[in-house]
Short mmCIF file of N, CA and C in Angstrom, two decimals:
data_model
loop_
_atom_site.label_atom_id
_atom_site.label_comp_id
_atom_site.label_asym_id
_atom_site.label_seq_id
_atom_site.Cartn_x
_atom_site.Cartn_y
_atom_site.Cartn_z
N UNK A 3 16.03 -15.66 -20.06
CA UNK A 3 15.82 -15.41 -18.66
C UNK A 3 15.42 -16.71 -17.98
N UNK A 4 16.11 -17.05 -16.93
CA UNK A 4 15.78 -18.24 -16.15
C UNK A 4 14.89 -17.82 -14.99
N UNK A 5 13.70 -18.36 -14.93
CA UNK A 5 12.77 -18.00 -13.87
C UNK A 5 13.21 -18.68 -12.59
N UNK A 6 13.38 -17.87 -11.55
CA UNK A 6 13.85 -18.39 -10.28
C UNK A 6 12.72 -18.52 -9.28
N UNK A 7 13.06 -18.30 -8.03
CA UNK A 7 12.13 -18.48 -6.93
C UNK A 7 11.86 -17.15 -6.25
N UNK A 8 10.75 -17.09 -5.52
CA UNK A 8 10.49 -15.99 -4.60
C UNK A 8 10.89 -16.54 -3.23
N UNK A 9 11.89 -15.92 -2.62
CA UNK A 9 12.44 -16.40 -1.36
C UNK A 9 12.07 -15.39 -0.28
N UNK A 10 11.31 -15.85 0.70
CA UNK A 10 10.76 -14.96 1.72
C UNK A 10 11.38 -15.24 3.09
N UNK A 11 11.68 -14.16 3.82
CA UNK A 11 12.06 -14.27 5.20
C UNK A 11 10.82 -14.11 6.07
N UNK A 12 11.01 -14.07 7.38
CA UNK A 12 9.90 -13.87 8.30
C UNK A 12 10.33 -12.86 9.36
N UNK A 13 9.75 -12.86 10.51
CA UNK A 13 10.11 -11.91 11.56
C UNK A 13 11.41 -12.23 12.27
N UNK A 14 12.01 -13.36 11.97
CA UNK A 14 13.29 -13.76 12.58
C UNK A 14 14.46 -13.21 11.77
N UNK A 15 15.68 -13.45 12.25
CA UNK A 15 16.89 -13.05 11.53
C UNK A 15 17.26 -14.17 10.57
N UNK A 16 17.00 -13.97 9.28
CA UNK A 16 17.20 -15.00 8.26
C UNK A 16 18.41 -14.72 7.40
N UNK A 17 18.93 -15.76 6.76
CA UNK A 17 19.91 -15.64 5.69
C UNK A 17 19.20 -16.17 4.45
N UNK A 18 18.96 -15.29 3.48
CA UNK A 18 18.26 -15.67 2.25
C UNK A 18 19.29 -15.85 1.15
N UNK A 19 19.32 -17.02 0.54
CA UNK A 19 20.28 -17.33 -0.52
C UNK A 19 19.53 -17.66 -1.79
N UNK A 20 19.89 -16.96 -2.86
CA UNK A 20 19.28 -17.20 -4.16
C UNK A 20 19.88 -18.40 -4.86
N UNK A 21 19.30 -18.72 -5.99
CA UNK A 21 19.75 -19.85 -6.81
C UNK A 21 20.53 -19.33 -8.01
N UNK A 22 20.82 -20.18 -8.95
CA UNK A 22 21.51 -19.76 -10.18
C UNK A 22 20.56 -19.04 -11.14
N UNK A 23 19.26 -19.04 -10.83
CA UNK A 23 18.27 -18.39 -11.70
C UNK A 23 18.01 -16.96 -11.22
N UNK A 24 17.00 -16.32 -11.80
CA UNK A 24 16.63 -14.95 -11.47
C UNK A 24 15.61 -14.98 -10.32
N UNK A 25 16.06 -14.69 -9.11
CA UNK A 25 15.24 -14.82 -7.92
C UNK A 25 14.75 -13.47 -7.40
N UNK A 26 13.71 -13.51 -6.58
CA UNK A 26 13.24 -12.35 -5.83
C UNK A 26 13.40 -12.68 -4.36
N UNK A 27 14.11 -11.82 -3.62
CA UNK A 27 14.35 -12.04 -2.20
C UNK A 27 13.66 -10.94 -1.40
N UNK A 28 12.76 -11.33 -0.51
CA UNK A 28 12.05 -10.40 0.36
C UNK A 28 12.33 -10.82 1.79
N UNK A 29 13.11 -10.00 2.50
CA UNK A 29 13.64 -10.40 3.80
C UNK A 29 12.60 -10.42 4.91
N UNK A 30 11.51 -9.71 4.81
CA UNK A 30 10.55 -9.68 5.89
C UNK A 30 10.97 -8.71 6.97
N UNK A 31 10.44 -8.89 8.16
CA UNK A 31 10.63 -7.92 9.24
C UNK A 31 11.87 -8.18 10.08
N UNK A 32 12.56 -9.27 9.92
CA UNK A 32 13.75 -9.57 10.73
C UNK A 32 14.97 -8.81 10.26
N UNK A 33 16.09 -9.00 10.96
CA UNK A 33 17.37 -8.42 10.58
C UNK A 33 18.09 -9.46 9.74
N UNK A 34 17.93 -9.38 8.43
CA UNK A 34 18.30 -10.45 7.52
C UNK A 34 19.49 -10.12 6.65
N UNK A 35 20.10 -11.16 6.13
CA UNK A 35 21.17 -11.04 5.13
C UNK A 35 20.67 -11.69 3.85
N UNK A 36 21.03 -11.10 2.72
CA UNK A 36 20.63 -11.63 1.41
C UNK A 36 21.85 -11.83 0.54
N UNK A 37 21.85 -12.91 -0.19
CA UNK A 37 22.86 -13.17 -1.21
C UNK A 37 22.12 -13.75 -2.40
N UNK A 38 22.00 -12.96 -3.45
CA UNK A 38 21.21 -13.38 -4.61
C UNK A 38 21.81 -14.53 -5.38
N UNK A 39 23.10 -14.76 -5.25
CA UNK A 39 23.72 -15.82 -6.04
C UNK A 39 23.85 -15.39 -7.49
N UNK A 40 23.83 -16.35 -8.39
CA UNK A 40 23.95 -16.07 -9.82
C UNK A 40 22.62 -15.56 -10.36
N UNK A 41 22.60 -15.19 -11.60
CA UNK A 41 21.36 -14.70 -12.20
C UNK A 41 21.15 -13.22 -11.92
N UNK A 42 20.03 -12.70 -12.38
CA UNK A 42 19.65 -11.31 -12.15
C UNK A 42 18.57 -11.33 -11.09
N UNK A 43 18.88 -10.88 -9.89
CA UNK A 43 17.99 -11.02 -8.75
C UNK A 43 17.35 -9.69 -8.38
N UNK A 44 16.24 -9.78 -7.67
CA UNK A 44 15.50 -8.60 -7.22
C UNK A 44 15.41 -8.63 -5.70
N UNK A 45 15.78 -7.53 -5.07
CA UNK A 45 15.59 -7.38 -3.63
C UNK A 45 14.28 -6.62 -3.44
N UNK A 46 13.31 -7.28 -2.83
CA UNK A 46 12.00 -6.66 -2.62
C UNK A 46 11.91 -6.26 -1.15
N UNK A 47 11.38 -5.07 -0.90
CA UNK A 47 11.31 -4.53 0.45
C UNK A 47 9.87 -4.33 0.92
N UNK A 48 8.93 -5.02 0.32
CA UNK A 48 7.51 -4.83 0.63
C UNK A 48 7.19 -5.14 2.09
N UNK A 49 7.89 -6.07 2.72
CA UNK A 49 7.58 -6.41 4.10
C UNK A 49 8.54 -5.81 5.12
N UNK A 50 9.34 -4.84 4.71
CA UNK A 50 10.27 -4.19 5.66
C UNK A 50 9.47 -3.48 6.75
N UNK A 51 10.01 -3.51 7.97
CA UNK A 51 9.32 -2.91 9.11
C UNK A 51 9.47 -1.39 9.15
N UNK A 52 10.40 -0.83 8.37
CA UNK A 52 10.64 0.61 8.35
C UNK A 52 11.20 0.99 6.98
N UNK A 53 11.49 2.26 6.79
CA UNK A 53 12.05 2.74 5.53
C UNK A 53 13.39 2.07 5.26
N UNK A 54 13.64 1.72 4.00
CA UNK A 54 14.88 1.04 3.60
C UNK A 54 15.70 1.97 2.72
N UNK A 55 16.99 2.07 3.01
CA UNK A 55 17.92 2.83 2.18
C UNK A 55 19.08 1.90 1.85
N UNK A 56 19.41 1.78 0.57
CA UNK A 56 20.52 0.92 0.17
C UNK A 56 21.33 1.63 -0.91
N UNK A 57 22.64 1.42 -0.89
CA UNK A 57 23.53 2.00 -1.89
C UNK A 57 24.07 0.91 -2.79
N UNK A 58 23.89 1.07 -4.09
CA UNK A 58 24.41 0.09 -5.04
C UNK A 58 25.90 0.28 -5.30
N UNK A 59 26.47 1.38 -4.81
CA UNK A 59 27.90 1.62 -5.03
C UNK A 59 28.77 0.96 -3.95
N UNK A 60 28.16 0.39 -2.92
CA UNK A 60 28.93 -0.25 -1.85
C UNK A 60 29.01 -1.75 -2.12
N UNK A 61 30.22 -2.28 -2.14
CA UNK A 61 30.41 -3.72 -2.41
C UNK A 61 30.65 -4.47 -1.11
N UNK A 62 29.85 -4.17 -0.09
CA UNK A 62 29.96 -4.86 1.19
C UNK A 62 28.60 -4.84 1.86
N UNK A 63 28.47 -5.57 2.95
CA UNK A 63 27.21 -5.59 3.68
C UNK A 63 26.85 -4.19 4.16
N UNK A 64 25.57 -3.88 4.17
CA UNK A 64 25.10 -2.57 4.57
C UNK A 64 24.03 -2.69 5.65
N UNK A 65 24.04 -1.77 6.58
CA UNK A 65 22.92 -1.62 7.50
C UNK A 65 22.02 -0.60 6.83
N UNK A 66 20.89 -1.06 6.31
CA UNK A 66 20.09 -0.22 5.44
C UNK A 66 18.76 0.21 6.01
N UNK A 67 18.51 -0.07 7.29
CA UNK A 67 17.24 0.29 7.88
C UNK A 67 16.18 -0.73 7.53
N UNK A 68 14.99 -0.55 8.05
CA UNK A 68 13.94 -1.50 7.77
C UNK A 68 14.21 -2.86 8.37
N UNK A 69 15.08 -2.93 9.37
CA UNK A 69 15.42 -4.18 10.06
C UNK A 69 15.96 -5.22 9.12
N UNK A 70 16.80 -4.83 8.17
CA UNK A 70 17.40 -5.82 7.28
C UNK A 70 18.76 -5.36 6.82
N UNK A 71 19.60 -6.29 6.46
CA UNK A 71 20.90 -6.01 5.89
C UNK A 71 21.02 -6.69 4.54
N UNK A 72 21.91 -6.20 3.71
CA UNK A 72 22.09 -6.79 2.38
C UNK A 72 23.54 -7.23 2.23
N UNK A 73 23.73 -8.39 1.66
CA UNK A 73 25.07 -8.86 1.31
C UNK A 73 25.10 -8.98 -0.21
N UNK A 74 25.91 -8.14 -0.89
CA UNK A 74 25.96 -8.21 -2.34
C UNK A 74 26.46 -9.57 -2.82
N UNK A 75 25.95 -10.03 -3.93
CA UNK A 75 26.39 -11.32 -4.50
C UNK A 75 27.76 -11.18 -5.12
#
């Protein structure tokens, strides 16, 4: 396992990009996009402004609530 970074967004609309390692991406309260990159990444929703719903069966960007969007790697 390659230890990656914890990548945090803020209240703005961010684009969070992971590294080749195993990263944790927490988008924050903005309307954000995430791309984990290589490795085994974790999407953390601890700072979401509302309830988050995401589908792992969709291979495209999702509007998932909580003021954030996800872009699958």
